[in-house]
Short mmCIF file of C-alpha atoms in Angstrom, two decimals:
data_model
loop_
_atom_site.label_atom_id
_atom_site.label_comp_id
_atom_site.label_asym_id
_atom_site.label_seq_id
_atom_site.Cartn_x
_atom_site.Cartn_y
_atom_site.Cartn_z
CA UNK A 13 0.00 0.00 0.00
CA UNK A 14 1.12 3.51 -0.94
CA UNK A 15 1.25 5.21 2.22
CA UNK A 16 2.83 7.68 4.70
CA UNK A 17 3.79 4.99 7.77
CA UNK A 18 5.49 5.43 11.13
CA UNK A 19 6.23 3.62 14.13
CA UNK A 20 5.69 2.87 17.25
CA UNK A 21 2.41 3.78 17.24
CA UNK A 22 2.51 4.29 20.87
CA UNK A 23 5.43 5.21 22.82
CA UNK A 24 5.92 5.61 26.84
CA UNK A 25 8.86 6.01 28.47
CA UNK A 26 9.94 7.98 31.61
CA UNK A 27 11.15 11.30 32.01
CA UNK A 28 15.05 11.99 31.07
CA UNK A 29 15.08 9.04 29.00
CA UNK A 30 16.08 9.19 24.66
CA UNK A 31 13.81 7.70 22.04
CA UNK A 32 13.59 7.91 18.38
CA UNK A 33 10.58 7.97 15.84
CA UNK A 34 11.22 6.96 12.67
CA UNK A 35 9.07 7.78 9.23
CA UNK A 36 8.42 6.38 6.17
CA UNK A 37 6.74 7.87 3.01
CA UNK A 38 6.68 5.23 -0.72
CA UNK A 39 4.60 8.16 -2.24
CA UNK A 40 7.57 9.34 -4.45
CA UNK A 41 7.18 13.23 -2.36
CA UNK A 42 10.56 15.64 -1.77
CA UNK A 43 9.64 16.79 1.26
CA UNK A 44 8.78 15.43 4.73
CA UNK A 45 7.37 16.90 7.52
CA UNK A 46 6.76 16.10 11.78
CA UNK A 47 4.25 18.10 13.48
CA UNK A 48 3.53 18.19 17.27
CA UNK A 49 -0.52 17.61 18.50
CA UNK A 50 -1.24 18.32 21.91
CA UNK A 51 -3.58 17.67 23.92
CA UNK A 52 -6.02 19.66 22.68
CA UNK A 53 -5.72 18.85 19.25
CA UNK A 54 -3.33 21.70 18.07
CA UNK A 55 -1.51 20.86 15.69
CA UNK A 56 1.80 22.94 15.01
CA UNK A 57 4.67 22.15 12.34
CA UNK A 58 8.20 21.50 13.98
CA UNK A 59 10.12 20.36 10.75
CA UNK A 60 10.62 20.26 7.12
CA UNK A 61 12.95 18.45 4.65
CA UNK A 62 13.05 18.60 1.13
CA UNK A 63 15.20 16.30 -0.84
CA UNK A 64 17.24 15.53 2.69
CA UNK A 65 17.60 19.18 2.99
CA UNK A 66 16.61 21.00 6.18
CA UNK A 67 14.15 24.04 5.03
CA UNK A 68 11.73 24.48 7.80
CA UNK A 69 12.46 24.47 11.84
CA UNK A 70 10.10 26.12 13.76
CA UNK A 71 11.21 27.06 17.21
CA UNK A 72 11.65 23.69 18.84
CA UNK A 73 14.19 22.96 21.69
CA UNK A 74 17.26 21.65 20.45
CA UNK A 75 16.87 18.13 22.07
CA UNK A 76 14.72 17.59 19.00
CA UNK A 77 16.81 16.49 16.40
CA UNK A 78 15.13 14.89 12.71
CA UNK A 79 17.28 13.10 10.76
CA UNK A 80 16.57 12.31 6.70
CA UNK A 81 19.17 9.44 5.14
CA UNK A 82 17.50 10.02 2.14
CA UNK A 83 13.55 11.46 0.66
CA UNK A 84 11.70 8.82 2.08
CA UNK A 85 12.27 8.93 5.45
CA UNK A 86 12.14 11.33 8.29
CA UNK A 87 13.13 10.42 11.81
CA UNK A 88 12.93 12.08 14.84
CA UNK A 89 15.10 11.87 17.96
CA UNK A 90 14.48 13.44 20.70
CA UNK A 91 16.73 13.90 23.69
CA UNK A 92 16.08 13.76 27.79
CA UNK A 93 12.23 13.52 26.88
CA UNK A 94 10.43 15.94 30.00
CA UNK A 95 6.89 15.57 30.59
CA UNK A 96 5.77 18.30 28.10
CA UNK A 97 7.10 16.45 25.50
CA UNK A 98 4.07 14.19 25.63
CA UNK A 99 1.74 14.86 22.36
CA UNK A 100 0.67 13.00 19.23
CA UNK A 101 3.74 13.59 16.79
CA UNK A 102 2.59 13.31 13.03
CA UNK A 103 4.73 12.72 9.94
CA UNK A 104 3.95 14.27 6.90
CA UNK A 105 4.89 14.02 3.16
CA UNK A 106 3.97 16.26 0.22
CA UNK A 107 5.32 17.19 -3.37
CA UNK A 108 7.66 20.35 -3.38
CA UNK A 109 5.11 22.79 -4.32
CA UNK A 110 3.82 25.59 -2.03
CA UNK A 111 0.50 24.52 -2.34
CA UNK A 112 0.74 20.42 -2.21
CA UNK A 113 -1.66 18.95 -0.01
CA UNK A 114 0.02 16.80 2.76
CA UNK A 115 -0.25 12.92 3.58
CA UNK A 116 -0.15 12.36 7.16
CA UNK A 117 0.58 9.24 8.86
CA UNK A 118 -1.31 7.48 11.92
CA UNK A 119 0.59 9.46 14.25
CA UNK A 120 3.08 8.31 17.37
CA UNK A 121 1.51 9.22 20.62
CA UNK A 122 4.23 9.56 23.24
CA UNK A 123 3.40 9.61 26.96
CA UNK A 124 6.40 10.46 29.40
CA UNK A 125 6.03 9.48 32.71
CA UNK B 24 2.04 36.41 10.90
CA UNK B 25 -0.89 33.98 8.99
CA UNK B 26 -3.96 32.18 11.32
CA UNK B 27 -6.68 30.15 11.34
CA UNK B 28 -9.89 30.90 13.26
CA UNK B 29 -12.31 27.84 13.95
CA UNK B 30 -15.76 27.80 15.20
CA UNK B 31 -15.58 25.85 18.32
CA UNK B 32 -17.01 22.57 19.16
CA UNK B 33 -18.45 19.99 19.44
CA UNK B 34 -21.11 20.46 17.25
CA UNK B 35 -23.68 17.82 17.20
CA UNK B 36 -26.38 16.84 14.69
CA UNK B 37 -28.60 14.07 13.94
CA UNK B 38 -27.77 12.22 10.73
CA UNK B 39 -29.23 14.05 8.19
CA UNK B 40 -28.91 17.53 8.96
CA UNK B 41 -26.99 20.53 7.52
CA UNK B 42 -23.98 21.24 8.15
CA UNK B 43 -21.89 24.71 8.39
CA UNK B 44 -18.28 24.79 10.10
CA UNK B 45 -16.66 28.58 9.67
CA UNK B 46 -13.30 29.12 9.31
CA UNK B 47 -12.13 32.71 8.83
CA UNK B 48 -7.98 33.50 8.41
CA UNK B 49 -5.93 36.10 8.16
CA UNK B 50 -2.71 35.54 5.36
CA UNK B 51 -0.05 37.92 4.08
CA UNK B 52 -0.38 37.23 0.11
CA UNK B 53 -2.81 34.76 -1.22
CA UNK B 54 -2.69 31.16 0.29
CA UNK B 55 -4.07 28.13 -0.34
CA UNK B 56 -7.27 26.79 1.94
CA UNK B 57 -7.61 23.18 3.07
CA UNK B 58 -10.49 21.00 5.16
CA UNK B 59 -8.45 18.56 6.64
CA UNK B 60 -10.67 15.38 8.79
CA UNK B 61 -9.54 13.26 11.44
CA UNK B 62 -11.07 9.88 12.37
CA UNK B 63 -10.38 8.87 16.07
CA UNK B 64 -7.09 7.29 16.24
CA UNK B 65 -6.18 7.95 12.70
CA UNK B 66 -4.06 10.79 10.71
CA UNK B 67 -5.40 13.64 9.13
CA UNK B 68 -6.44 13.15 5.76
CA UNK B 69 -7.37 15.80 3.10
CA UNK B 70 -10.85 16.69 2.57
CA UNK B 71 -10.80 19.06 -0.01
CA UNK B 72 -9.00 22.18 -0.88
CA UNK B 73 -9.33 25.72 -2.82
CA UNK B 74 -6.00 27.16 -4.09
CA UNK B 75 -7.58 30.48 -5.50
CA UNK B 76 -10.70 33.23 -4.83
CA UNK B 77 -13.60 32.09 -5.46
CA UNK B 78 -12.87 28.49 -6.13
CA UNK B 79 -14.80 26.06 -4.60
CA UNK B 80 -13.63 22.41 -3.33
CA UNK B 81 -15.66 19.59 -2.49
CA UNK B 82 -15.47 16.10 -2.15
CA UNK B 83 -17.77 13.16 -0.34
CA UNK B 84 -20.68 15.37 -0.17
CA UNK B 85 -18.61 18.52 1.65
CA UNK B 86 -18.19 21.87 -0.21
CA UNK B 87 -16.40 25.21 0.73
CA UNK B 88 -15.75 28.17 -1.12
CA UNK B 89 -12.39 30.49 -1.14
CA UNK B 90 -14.12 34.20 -0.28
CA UNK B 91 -11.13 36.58 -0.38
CA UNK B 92 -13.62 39.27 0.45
CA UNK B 93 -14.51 37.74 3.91
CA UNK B 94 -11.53 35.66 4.36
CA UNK B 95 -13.78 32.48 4.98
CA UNK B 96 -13.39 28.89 3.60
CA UNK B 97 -16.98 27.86 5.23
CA UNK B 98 -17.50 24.39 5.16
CA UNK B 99 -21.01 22.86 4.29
CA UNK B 100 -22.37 19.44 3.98
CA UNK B 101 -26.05 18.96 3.18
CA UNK B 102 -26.92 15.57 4.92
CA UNK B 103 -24.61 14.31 7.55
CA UNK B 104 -23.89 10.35 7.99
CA UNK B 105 -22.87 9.32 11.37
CA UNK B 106 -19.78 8.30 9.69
CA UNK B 107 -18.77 12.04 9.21
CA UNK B 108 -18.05 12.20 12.75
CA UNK B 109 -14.88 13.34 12.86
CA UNK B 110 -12.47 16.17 14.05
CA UNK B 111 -11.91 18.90 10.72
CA UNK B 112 -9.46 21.47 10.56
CA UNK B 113 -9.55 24.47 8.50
CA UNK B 114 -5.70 25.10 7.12
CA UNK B 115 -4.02 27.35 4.95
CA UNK B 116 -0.90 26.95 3.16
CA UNK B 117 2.25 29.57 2.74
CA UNK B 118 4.08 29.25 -0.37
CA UNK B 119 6.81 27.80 1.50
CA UNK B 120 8.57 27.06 -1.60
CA UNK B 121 9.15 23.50 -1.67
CA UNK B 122 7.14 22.84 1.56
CA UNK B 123 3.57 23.73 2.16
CA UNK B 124 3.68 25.52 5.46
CA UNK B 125 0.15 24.22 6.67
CA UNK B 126 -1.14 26.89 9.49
CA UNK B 127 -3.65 24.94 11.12
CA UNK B 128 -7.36 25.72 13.29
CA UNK B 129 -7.72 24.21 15.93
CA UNK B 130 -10.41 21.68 14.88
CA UNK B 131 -14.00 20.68 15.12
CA UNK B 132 -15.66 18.17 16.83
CA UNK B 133 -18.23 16.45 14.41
CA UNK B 134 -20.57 14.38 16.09
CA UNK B 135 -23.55 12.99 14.55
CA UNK B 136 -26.46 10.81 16.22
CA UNK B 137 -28.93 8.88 14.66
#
């Protein structure tokens, strides 16, 4: 299936600890992207990468840290996780055009205890 | 800097009924509009979208037009299914280039009864 996949699905872990999310996209799109949902359904955009290039990063703290071996996939590590990190992270994919709508995958809800 | 501005929910309906969800925004330049739906437990999944004034999207019954001259993207169904029950977000885009800068609402609660 064609598809914007990522795992886990769910994710809990304690507070201080490192984890990784990790993003796939076999729709042929440049550019990836992770957003952050919290709680109450917000959804804000923390990265972009076109082509393995680094093109948008909103202001996120620097324990966040995506990582793109090549266009179809988009991982996220994040670093001493703290208990505001918990959220619904979403990757994205879209073609490189301004105005491409956006796949989204099933999402990775992370809980930090 | 751009936003989104959702009515807020829930909204509830019985199956059948009409349905309006405003969205108003406010956009340097001349973005593109999106309706964006959520299914519990599921990603967001496009809807339908507008890229210019006065177009209008629609898609699985939903419609919305692009009014420049309210800054609205309205969305409208004219018999809801319980299967419509959903979270939507309004969203505009930024010509971001090669990246669609998606500026998000901050959804809807759809839910319908029979």
């Amino acid at each position: 299936d064609t598809a914007v996949s990522q795992t886990p699905k769910y994710l809990v872990t304690q507070m201080g600890n490192d984890k990784s999310i990790k993003c796939e996209q076999n729709l042929g799109h440049d550019t990836m992207y992770w957003y952050k949902q919290d709680s109450k359904k917000f959804l804000k955009i923390m990265f972009s990468y076109n082509n393995k290039e680094l093109i948008i990063n909103e202001t996120v703290p620097n324990r966040f840290s995506p990582k793109s071996p090549d266009k179809a996939h988009l991982n996220l590590h994040i670093n001493s996780l703290e208990l505001g990190d918990s959220a619904v992270y979403f990757c994205a994919s879209s073609h490189g055009q301004g105005n491409s709508p956006l796949h989204f995958g099933n999402g990775t809800r992370l809980t930090v205890t | 800097g751009n936003s989104v501005t959702q009515m807020e929910g829930p909204v509830t309906l019985s199956e059948e009924a009409f349905l309006t969800i405003n969205c108003t925004y406010t956009a340097t330049g001349y973005p593109s509009l999106f309706w964006y739906v959520q299914y519990p437990g599921e990603g967001l999944q496009l809807l339908l979208k507008a890229t210019k004034a006065d177009d209008k999207g629609s898609n699985k019954g939903f419609e919305a037009t692009y009014r420049k001259e309210t800054t609205s993207f309205h969305l409208e169904k004219g018999s809801v299914q319980v299967s419509d029950s959903a979270v939507y977000f309004c969203a505009l885009s930024e010509d971001g280039g090669t990246a669609s800068k998606l500026t998000f609402g901050t959804g809807t609660r759809l839910q319908v009864t029979l």
